[in-house]
GROMACS .gro file of C-alpha atoms in nm:
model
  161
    1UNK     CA    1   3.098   7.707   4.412
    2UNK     CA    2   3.076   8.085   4.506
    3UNK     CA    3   2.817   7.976   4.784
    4UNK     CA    4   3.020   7.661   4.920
    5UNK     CA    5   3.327   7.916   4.934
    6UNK     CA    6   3.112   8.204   5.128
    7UNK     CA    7   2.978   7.950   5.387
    8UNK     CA    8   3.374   7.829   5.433
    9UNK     CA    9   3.409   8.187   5.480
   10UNK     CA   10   3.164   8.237   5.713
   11UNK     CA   11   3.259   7.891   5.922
   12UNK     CA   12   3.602   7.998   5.973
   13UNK     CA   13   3.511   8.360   6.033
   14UNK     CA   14   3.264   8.180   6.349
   15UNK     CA   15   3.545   7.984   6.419
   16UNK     CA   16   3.777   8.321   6.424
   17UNK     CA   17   3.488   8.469   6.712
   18UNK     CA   18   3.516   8.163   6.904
   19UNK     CA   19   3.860   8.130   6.987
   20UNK     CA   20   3.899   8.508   7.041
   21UNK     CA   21   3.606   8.452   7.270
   22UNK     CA   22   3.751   8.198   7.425
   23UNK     CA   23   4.095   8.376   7.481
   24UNK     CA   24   3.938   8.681   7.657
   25UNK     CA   25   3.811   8.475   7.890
   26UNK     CA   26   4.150   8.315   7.963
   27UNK     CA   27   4.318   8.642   7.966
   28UNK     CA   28   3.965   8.742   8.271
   29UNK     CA   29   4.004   8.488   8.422
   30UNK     CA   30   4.400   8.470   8.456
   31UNK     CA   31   4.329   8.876   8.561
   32UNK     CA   32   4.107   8.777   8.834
   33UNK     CA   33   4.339   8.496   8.975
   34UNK     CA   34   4.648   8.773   8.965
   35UNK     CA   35   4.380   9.010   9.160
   36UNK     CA   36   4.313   8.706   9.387
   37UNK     CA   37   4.691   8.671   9.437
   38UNK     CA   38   4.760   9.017   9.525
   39UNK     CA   39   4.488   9.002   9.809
   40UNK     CA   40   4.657   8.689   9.971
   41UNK     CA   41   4.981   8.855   9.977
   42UNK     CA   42   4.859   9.155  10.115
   43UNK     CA   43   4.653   9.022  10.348
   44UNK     CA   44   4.947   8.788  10.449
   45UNK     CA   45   5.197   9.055  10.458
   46UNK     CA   46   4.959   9.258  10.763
   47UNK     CA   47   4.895   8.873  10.922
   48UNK     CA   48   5.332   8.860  10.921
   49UNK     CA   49   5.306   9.241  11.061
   50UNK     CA   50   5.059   9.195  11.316
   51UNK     CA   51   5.255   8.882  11.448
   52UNK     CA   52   5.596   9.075  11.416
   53UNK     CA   53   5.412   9.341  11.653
   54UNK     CA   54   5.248   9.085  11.875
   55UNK     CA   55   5.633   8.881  11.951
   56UNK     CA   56   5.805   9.230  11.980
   57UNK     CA   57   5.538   9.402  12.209
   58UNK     CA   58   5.630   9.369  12.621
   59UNK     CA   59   5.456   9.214  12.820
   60UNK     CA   60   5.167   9.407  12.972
   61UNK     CA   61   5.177   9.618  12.667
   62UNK     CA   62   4.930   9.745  12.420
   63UNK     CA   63   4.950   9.735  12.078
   64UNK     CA   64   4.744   9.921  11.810
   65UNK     CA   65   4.502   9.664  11.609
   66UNK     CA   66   4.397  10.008  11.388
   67UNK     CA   67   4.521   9.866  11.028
   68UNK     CA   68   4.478   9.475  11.115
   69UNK     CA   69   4.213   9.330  11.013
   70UNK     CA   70   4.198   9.370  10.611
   71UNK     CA   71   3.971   9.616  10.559
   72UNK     CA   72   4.064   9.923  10.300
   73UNK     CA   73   4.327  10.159  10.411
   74UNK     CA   74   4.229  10.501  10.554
   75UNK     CA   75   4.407  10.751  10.363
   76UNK     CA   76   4.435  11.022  10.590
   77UNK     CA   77   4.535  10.849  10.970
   78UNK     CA   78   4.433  11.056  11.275
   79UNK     CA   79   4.671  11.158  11.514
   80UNK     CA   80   4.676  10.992  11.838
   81UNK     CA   81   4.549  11.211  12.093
   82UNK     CA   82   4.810  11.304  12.386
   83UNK     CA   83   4.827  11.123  12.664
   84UNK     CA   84   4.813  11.291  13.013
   85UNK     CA   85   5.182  11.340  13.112
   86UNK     CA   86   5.375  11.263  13.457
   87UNK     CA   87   5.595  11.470  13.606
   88UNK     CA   88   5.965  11.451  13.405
   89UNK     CA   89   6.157  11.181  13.560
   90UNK     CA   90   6.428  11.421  13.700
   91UNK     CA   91   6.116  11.529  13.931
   92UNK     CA   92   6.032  11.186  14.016
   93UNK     CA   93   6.362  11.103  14.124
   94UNK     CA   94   6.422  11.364  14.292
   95UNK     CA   95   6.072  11.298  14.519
   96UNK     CA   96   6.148  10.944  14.547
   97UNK     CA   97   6.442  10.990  14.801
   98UNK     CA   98   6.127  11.083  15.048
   99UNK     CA   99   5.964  10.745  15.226
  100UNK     CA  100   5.622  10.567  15.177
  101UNK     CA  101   5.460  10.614  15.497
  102UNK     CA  102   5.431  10.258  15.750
  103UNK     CA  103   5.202  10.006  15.544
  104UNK     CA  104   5.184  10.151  15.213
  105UNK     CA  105   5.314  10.009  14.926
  106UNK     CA  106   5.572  10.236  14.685
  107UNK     CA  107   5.520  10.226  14.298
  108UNK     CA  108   5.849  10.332  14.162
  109UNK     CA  109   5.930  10.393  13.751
  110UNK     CA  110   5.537  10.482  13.756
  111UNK     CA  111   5.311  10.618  13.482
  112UNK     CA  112   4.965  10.808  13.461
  113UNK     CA  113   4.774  10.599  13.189
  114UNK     CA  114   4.492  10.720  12.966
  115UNK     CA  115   4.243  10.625  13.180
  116UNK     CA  116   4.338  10.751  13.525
  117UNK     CA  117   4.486  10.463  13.640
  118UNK     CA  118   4.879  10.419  13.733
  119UNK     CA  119   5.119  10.166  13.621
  120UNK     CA  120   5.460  10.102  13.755
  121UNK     CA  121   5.673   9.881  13.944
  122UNK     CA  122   5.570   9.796  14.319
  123UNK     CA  123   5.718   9.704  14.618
  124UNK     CA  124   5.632   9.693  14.990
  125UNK     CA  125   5.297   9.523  14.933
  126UNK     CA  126   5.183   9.197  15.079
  127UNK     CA  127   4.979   9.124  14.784
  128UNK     CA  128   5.261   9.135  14.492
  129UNK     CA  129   5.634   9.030  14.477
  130UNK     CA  130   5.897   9.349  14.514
  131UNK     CA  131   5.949   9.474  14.153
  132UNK     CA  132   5.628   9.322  13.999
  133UNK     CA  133   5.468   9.527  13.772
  134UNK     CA  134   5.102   9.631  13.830
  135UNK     CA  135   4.828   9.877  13.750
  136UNK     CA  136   4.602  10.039  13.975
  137UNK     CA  137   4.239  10.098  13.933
  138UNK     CA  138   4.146  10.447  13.843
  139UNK     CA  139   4.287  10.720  14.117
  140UNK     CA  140   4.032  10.891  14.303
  141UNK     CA  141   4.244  11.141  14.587
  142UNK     CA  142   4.533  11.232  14.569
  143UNK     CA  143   4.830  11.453  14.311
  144UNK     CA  144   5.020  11.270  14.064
  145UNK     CA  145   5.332  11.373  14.154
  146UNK     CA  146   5.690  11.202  14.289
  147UNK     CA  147   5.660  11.156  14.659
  148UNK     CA  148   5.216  11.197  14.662
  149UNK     CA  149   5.006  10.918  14.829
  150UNK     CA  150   4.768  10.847  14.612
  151UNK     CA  151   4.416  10.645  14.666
  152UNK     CA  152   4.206  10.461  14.435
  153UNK     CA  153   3.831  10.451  14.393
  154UNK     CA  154   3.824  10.084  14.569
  155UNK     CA  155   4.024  10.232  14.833
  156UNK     CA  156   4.382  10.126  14.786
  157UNK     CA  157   4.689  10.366  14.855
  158UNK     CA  158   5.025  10.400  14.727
  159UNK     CA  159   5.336  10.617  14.743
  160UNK     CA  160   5.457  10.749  14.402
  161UNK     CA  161   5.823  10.695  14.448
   0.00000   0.00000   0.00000
């Protein structure tokens, strides 16, 4: 009797490792799906950002992609550097009142972009619609400053009005 009673004992015992077993790896697996599920969200909370950005952004506009894309956070973000600066608009106003010279086109409400060239709205051109906004190839001659002609590197000029 005393070994029929210690091999119930040890059956049920077994029995005790299997279902605890068996619950850890329910209460894994049920972790690793809540991981899973915090992933998606995050990664569809940026997808919902990025398209927020993308419908609010102008048109012609750039938009940073730096923290799109899933990939770990980086803890410490670098500053962006400074971007070369055009004279204050008070100045460019002020130069504007002068005239483009016969034949070339004015770009008015203009900007000096990272890269040399200039945006800005144009007029007097044959090639673009008064008021159309356009950027020039990278200037080669010329000061940017209100009421300068300006050329670019394929040979185009323009009055900074």
């Amino acid at each position: 009797a005393k070994s029929a009673a210690a091999a119930a004992a040890k059956a049920e015992a077994a029995e005790k490792a299997r279902q605890e077993k068996e619950a850890k790896a329910a209460a894994a697996a049920a972790a690793k799906a809540e991981r899973a599920d915090a992933q998606k969200a995050t990664q569809s909370a940026k997808q919902q950002e990025a398209k927020k950005a993308v419908a609010q952004a102008k048109r012609g506009s750039t938009i940073s992609l730096f923290g799109f894309g899933g990939g770990e956070e980086d803890p410490s973000p670098q500053p962006a550097p400074a971007p070369a600066r055009a004279p204050p608009k008070k100045q460019q106003e002020q130069a504007s009142k002068a005239n483009a010279p016969n034949g070339v086109p004015t770009l008015s409400n203009w900007r000096l972009n990272g890269d040399g060239s200039v945006s800005g709205r144009i007029s007097g051109s044959p090639n673009f619609k008064n008021g159309e906004q356009v950027t020039t190839s990278q200037i080669a001659q010329g000061r940017m400053e209100a009421g300068a002609v300006v050329k670019t590197g394929s040979g185009s000029r323009y009055f900074l009005g």
